[in-house]
N, CA and C atoms as an extended XYZ file, in Angstrom:
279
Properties=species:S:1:pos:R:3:atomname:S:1:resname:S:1:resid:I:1 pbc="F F F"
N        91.140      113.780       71.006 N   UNK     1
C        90.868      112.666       71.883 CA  UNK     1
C        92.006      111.647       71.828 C   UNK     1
N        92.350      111.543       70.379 N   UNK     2
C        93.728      110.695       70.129 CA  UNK     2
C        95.075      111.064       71.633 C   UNK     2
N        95.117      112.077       71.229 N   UNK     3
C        96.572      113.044       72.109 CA  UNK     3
C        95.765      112.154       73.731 C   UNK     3
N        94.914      112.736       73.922 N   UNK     4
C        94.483      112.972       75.474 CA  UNK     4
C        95.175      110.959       75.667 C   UNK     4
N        94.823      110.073       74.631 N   UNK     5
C        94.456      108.573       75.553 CA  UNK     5
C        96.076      108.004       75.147 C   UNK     5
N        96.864      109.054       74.440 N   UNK     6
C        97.996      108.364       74.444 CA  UNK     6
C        99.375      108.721       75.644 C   UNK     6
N        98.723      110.371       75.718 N   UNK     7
C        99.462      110.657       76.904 CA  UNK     7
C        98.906      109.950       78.176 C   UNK     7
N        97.967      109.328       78.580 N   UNK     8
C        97.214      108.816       79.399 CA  UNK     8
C        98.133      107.136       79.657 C   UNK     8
N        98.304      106.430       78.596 N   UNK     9
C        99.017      105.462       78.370 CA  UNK     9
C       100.664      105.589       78.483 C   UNK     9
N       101.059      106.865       78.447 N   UNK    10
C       102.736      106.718       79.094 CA  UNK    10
C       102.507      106.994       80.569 C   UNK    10
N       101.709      107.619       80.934 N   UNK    11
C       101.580      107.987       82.514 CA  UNK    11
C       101.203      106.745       83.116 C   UNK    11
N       100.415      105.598       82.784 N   UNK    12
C       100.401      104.955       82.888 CA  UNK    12
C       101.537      103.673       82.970 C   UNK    12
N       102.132      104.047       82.022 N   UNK    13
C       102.967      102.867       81.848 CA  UNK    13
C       104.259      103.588       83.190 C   UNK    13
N       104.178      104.834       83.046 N   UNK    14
C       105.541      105.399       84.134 CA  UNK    14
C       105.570      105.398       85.776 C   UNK    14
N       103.463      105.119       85.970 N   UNK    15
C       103.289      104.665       87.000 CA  UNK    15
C       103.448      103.184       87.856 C   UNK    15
N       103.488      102.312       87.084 N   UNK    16
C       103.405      100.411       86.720 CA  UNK    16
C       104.675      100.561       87.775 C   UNK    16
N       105.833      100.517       87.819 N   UNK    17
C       106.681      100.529       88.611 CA  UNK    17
C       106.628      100.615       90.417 C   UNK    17
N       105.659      101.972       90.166 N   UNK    18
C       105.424      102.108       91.806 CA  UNK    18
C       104.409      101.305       92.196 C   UNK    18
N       103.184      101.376       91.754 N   UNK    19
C       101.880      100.512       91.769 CA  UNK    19
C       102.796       98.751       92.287 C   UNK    19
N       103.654       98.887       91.571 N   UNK    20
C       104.134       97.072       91.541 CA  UNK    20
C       104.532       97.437       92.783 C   UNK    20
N       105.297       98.320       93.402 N   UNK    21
C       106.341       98.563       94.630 CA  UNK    21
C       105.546       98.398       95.474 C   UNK    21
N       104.586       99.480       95.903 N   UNK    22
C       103.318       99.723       96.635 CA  UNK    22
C       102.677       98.635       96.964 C   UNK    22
N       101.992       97.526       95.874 N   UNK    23
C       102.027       96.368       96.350 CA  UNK    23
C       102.397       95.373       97.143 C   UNK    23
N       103.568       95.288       96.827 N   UNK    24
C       104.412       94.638       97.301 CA  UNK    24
C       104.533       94.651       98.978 C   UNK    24
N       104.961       96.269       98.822 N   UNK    25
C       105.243       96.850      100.493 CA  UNK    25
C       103.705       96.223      101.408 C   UNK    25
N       102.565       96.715      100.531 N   UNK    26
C       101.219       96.037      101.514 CA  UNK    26
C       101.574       95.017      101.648 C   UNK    26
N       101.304       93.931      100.877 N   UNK    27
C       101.376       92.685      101.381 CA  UNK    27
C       102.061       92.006      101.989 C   UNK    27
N       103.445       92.574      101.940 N   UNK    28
C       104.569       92.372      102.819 CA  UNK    28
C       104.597       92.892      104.141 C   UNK    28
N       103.831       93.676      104.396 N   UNK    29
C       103.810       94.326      105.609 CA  UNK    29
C       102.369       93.610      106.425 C   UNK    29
N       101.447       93.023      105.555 N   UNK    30
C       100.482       92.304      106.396 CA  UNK    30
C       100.914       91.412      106.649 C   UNK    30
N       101.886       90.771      105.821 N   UNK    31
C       102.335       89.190      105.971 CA  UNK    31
C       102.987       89.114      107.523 C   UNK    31
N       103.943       90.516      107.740 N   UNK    32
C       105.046       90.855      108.638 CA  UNK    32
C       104.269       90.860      109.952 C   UNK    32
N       103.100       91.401      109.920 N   UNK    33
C       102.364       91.541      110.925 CA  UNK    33
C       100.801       89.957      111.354 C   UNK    33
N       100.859       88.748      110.130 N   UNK    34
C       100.203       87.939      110.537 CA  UNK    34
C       101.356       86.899      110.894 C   UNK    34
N       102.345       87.143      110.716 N   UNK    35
C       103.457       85.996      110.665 CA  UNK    35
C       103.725       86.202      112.101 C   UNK    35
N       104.092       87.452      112.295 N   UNK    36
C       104.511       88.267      113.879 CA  UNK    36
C       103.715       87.100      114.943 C   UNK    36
N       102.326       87.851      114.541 N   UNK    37
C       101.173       87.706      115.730 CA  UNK    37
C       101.126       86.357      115.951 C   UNK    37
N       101.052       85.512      114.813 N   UNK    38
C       101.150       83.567      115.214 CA  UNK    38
C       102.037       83.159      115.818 C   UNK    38
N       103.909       83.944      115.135 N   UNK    39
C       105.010       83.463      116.180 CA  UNK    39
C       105.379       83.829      117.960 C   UNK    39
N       104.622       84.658      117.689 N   UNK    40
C       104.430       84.758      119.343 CA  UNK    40
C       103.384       84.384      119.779 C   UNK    40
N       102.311       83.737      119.797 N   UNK    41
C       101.804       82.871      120.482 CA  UNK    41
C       102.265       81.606      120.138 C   UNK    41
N       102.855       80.888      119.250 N   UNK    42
C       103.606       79.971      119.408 CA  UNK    42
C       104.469       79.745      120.172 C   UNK    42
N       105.355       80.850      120.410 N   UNK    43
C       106.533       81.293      121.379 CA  UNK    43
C       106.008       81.052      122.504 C   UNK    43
N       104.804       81.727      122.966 N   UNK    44
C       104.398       81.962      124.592 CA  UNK    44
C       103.618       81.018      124.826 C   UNK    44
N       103.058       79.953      123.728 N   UNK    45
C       102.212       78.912      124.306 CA  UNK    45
C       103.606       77.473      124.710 C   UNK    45
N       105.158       77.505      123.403 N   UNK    46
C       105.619       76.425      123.979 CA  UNK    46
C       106.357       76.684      124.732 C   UNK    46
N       106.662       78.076      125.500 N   UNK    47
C       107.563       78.555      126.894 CA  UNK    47
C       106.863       78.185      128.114 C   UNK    47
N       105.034       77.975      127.618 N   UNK    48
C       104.170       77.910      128.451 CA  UNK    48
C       104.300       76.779      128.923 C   UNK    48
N       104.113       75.393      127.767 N   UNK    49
C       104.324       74.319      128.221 CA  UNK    49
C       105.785       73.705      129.053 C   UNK    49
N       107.220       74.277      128.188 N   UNK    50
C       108.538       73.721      128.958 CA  UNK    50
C       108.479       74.802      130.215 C   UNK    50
N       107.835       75.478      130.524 N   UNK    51
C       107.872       76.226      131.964 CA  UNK    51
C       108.803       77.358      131.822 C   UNK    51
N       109.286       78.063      130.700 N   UNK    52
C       110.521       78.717      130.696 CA  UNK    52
C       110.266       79.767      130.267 C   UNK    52
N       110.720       80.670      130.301 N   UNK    53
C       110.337       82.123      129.976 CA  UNK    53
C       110.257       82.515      128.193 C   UNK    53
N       109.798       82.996      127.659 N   UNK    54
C       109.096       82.991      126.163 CA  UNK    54
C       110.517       84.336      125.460 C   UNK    54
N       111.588       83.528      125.102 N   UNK    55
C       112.161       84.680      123.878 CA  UNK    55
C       111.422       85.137      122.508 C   UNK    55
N       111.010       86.210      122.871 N   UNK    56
C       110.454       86.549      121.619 CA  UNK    56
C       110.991       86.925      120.479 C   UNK    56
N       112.638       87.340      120.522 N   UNK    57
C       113.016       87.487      119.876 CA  UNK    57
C       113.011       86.434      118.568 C   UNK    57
N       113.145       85.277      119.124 N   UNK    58
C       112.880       84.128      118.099 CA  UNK    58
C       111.376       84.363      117.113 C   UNK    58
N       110.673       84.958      117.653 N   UNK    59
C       109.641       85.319      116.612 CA  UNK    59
C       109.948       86.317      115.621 C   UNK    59
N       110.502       86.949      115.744 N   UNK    60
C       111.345       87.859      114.530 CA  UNK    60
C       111.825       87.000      113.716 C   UNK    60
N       113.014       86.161      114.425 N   UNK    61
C       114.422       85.787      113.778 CA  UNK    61
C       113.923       84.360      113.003 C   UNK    61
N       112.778       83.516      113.472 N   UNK    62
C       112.340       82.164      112.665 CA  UNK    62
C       111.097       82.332      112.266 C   UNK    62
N       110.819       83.268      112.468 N   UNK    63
C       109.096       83.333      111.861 CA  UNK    63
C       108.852       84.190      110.894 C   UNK    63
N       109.317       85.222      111.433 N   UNK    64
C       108.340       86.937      110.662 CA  UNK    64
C       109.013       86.846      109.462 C   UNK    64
N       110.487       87.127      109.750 N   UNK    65
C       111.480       87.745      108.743 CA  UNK    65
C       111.391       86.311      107.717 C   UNK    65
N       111.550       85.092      107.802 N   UNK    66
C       111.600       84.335      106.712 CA  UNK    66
C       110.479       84.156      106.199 C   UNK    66
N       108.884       84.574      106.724 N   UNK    67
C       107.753       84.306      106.219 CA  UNK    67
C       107.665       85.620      105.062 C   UNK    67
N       108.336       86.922      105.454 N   UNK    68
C       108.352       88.388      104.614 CA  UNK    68
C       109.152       87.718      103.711 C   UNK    68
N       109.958       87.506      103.681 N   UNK    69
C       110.797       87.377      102.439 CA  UNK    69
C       110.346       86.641      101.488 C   UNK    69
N       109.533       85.108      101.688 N   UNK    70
C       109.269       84.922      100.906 CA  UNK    70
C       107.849       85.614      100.435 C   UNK    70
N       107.160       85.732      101.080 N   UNK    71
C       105.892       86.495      100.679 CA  UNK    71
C       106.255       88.064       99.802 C   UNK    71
N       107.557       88.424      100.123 N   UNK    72
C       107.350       89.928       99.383 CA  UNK    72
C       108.297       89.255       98.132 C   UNK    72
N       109.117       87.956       97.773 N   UNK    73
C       108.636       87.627       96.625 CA  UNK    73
C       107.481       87.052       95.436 C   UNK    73
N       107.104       86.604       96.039 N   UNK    74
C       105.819       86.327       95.273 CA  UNK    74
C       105.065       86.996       95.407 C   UNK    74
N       104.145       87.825       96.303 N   UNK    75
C       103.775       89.439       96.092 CA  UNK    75
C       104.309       90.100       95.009 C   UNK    75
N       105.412       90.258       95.145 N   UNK    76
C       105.918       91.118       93.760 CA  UNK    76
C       106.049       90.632       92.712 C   UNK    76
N       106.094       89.521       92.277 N   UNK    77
C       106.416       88.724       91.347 CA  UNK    77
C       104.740       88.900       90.444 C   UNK    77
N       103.661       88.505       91.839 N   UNK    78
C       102.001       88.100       90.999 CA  UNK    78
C       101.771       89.821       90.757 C   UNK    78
N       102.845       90.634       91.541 N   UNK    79
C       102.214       91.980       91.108 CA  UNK    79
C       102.010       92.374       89.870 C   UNK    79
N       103.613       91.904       89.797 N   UNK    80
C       104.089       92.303       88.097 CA  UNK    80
C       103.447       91.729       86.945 C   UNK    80
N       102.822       90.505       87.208 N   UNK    81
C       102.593       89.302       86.245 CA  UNK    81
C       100.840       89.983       85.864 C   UNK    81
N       100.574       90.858       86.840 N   UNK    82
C        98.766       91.262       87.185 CA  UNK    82
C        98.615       92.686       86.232 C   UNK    82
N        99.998       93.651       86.643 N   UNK    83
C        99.582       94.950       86.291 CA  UNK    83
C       100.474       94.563       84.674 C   UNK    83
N       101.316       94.280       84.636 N   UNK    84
C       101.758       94.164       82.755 CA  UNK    84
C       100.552       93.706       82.555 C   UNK    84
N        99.708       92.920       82.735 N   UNK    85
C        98.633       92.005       81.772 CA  UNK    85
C        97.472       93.361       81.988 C   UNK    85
N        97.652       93.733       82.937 N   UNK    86
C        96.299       94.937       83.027 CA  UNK    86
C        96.674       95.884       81.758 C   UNK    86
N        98.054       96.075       82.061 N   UNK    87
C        98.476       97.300       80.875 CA  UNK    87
C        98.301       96.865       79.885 C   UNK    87
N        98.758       95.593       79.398 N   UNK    88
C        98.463       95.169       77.553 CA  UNK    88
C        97.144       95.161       77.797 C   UNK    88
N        96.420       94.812       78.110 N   UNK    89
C        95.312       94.875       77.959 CA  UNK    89
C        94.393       96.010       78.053 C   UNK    89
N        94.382       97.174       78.596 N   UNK    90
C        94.081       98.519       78.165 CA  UNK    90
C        94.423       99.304       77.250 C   UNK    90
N        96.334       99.038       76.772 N   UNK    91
C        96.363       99.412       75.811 CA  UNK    91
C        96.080       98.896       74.807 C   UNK    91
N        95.234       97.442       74.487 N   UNK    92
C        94.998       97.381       73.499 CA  UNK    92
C        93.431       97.961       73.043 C   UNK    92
N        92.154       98.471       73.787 N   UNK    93
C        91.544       98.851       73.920 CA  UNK    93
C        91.634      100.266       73.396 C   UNK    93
């Protein structure tokens, strides 16, 4: 039973890496897609008001992309800070 929970604990520990990655990519990719969806109706509601046609590109370039970046740091950052503490803490069990 010894063998079985220690090999269990390097597989573990060799998985922590992707689990953190994987994370990351979700939340970064919802962020990418709630950041998206607000900057373009922002876009098309104040093109709406100056009467002018709605670049959306600006929703990429001032919205999405600087809202991902910071979100897929701190995503990754609380990932890491979540699954090390999960791991000491199973392996000390």
């Amino acid at each position: 039973m010894a063998l079985n929970s220690s090999a269990n604990g390097s597989a573990r520990l060799l998985l922590l890496p992707l689990r953190i990655l994987l994370m990351t990519f979700v939340f970064s990719a919802m962020t990418m897609a709630v950041g998206l969806a607000c900057g373009l109706v922002v876009i098309v509601i104040g093109a709406a008001v100056q009467g002018t046609q709605p670049d959306v590109a600006m929703a990429y370039r001032n919205v999405a992309f600087p809202l991902v970046k910071a979100a897929a740091g701190v995503s990754f950052l609380a990932a890491a800070v979540l699954e090390v503490r999960h791991y000491l803490t199973a392996r000390k069990q």
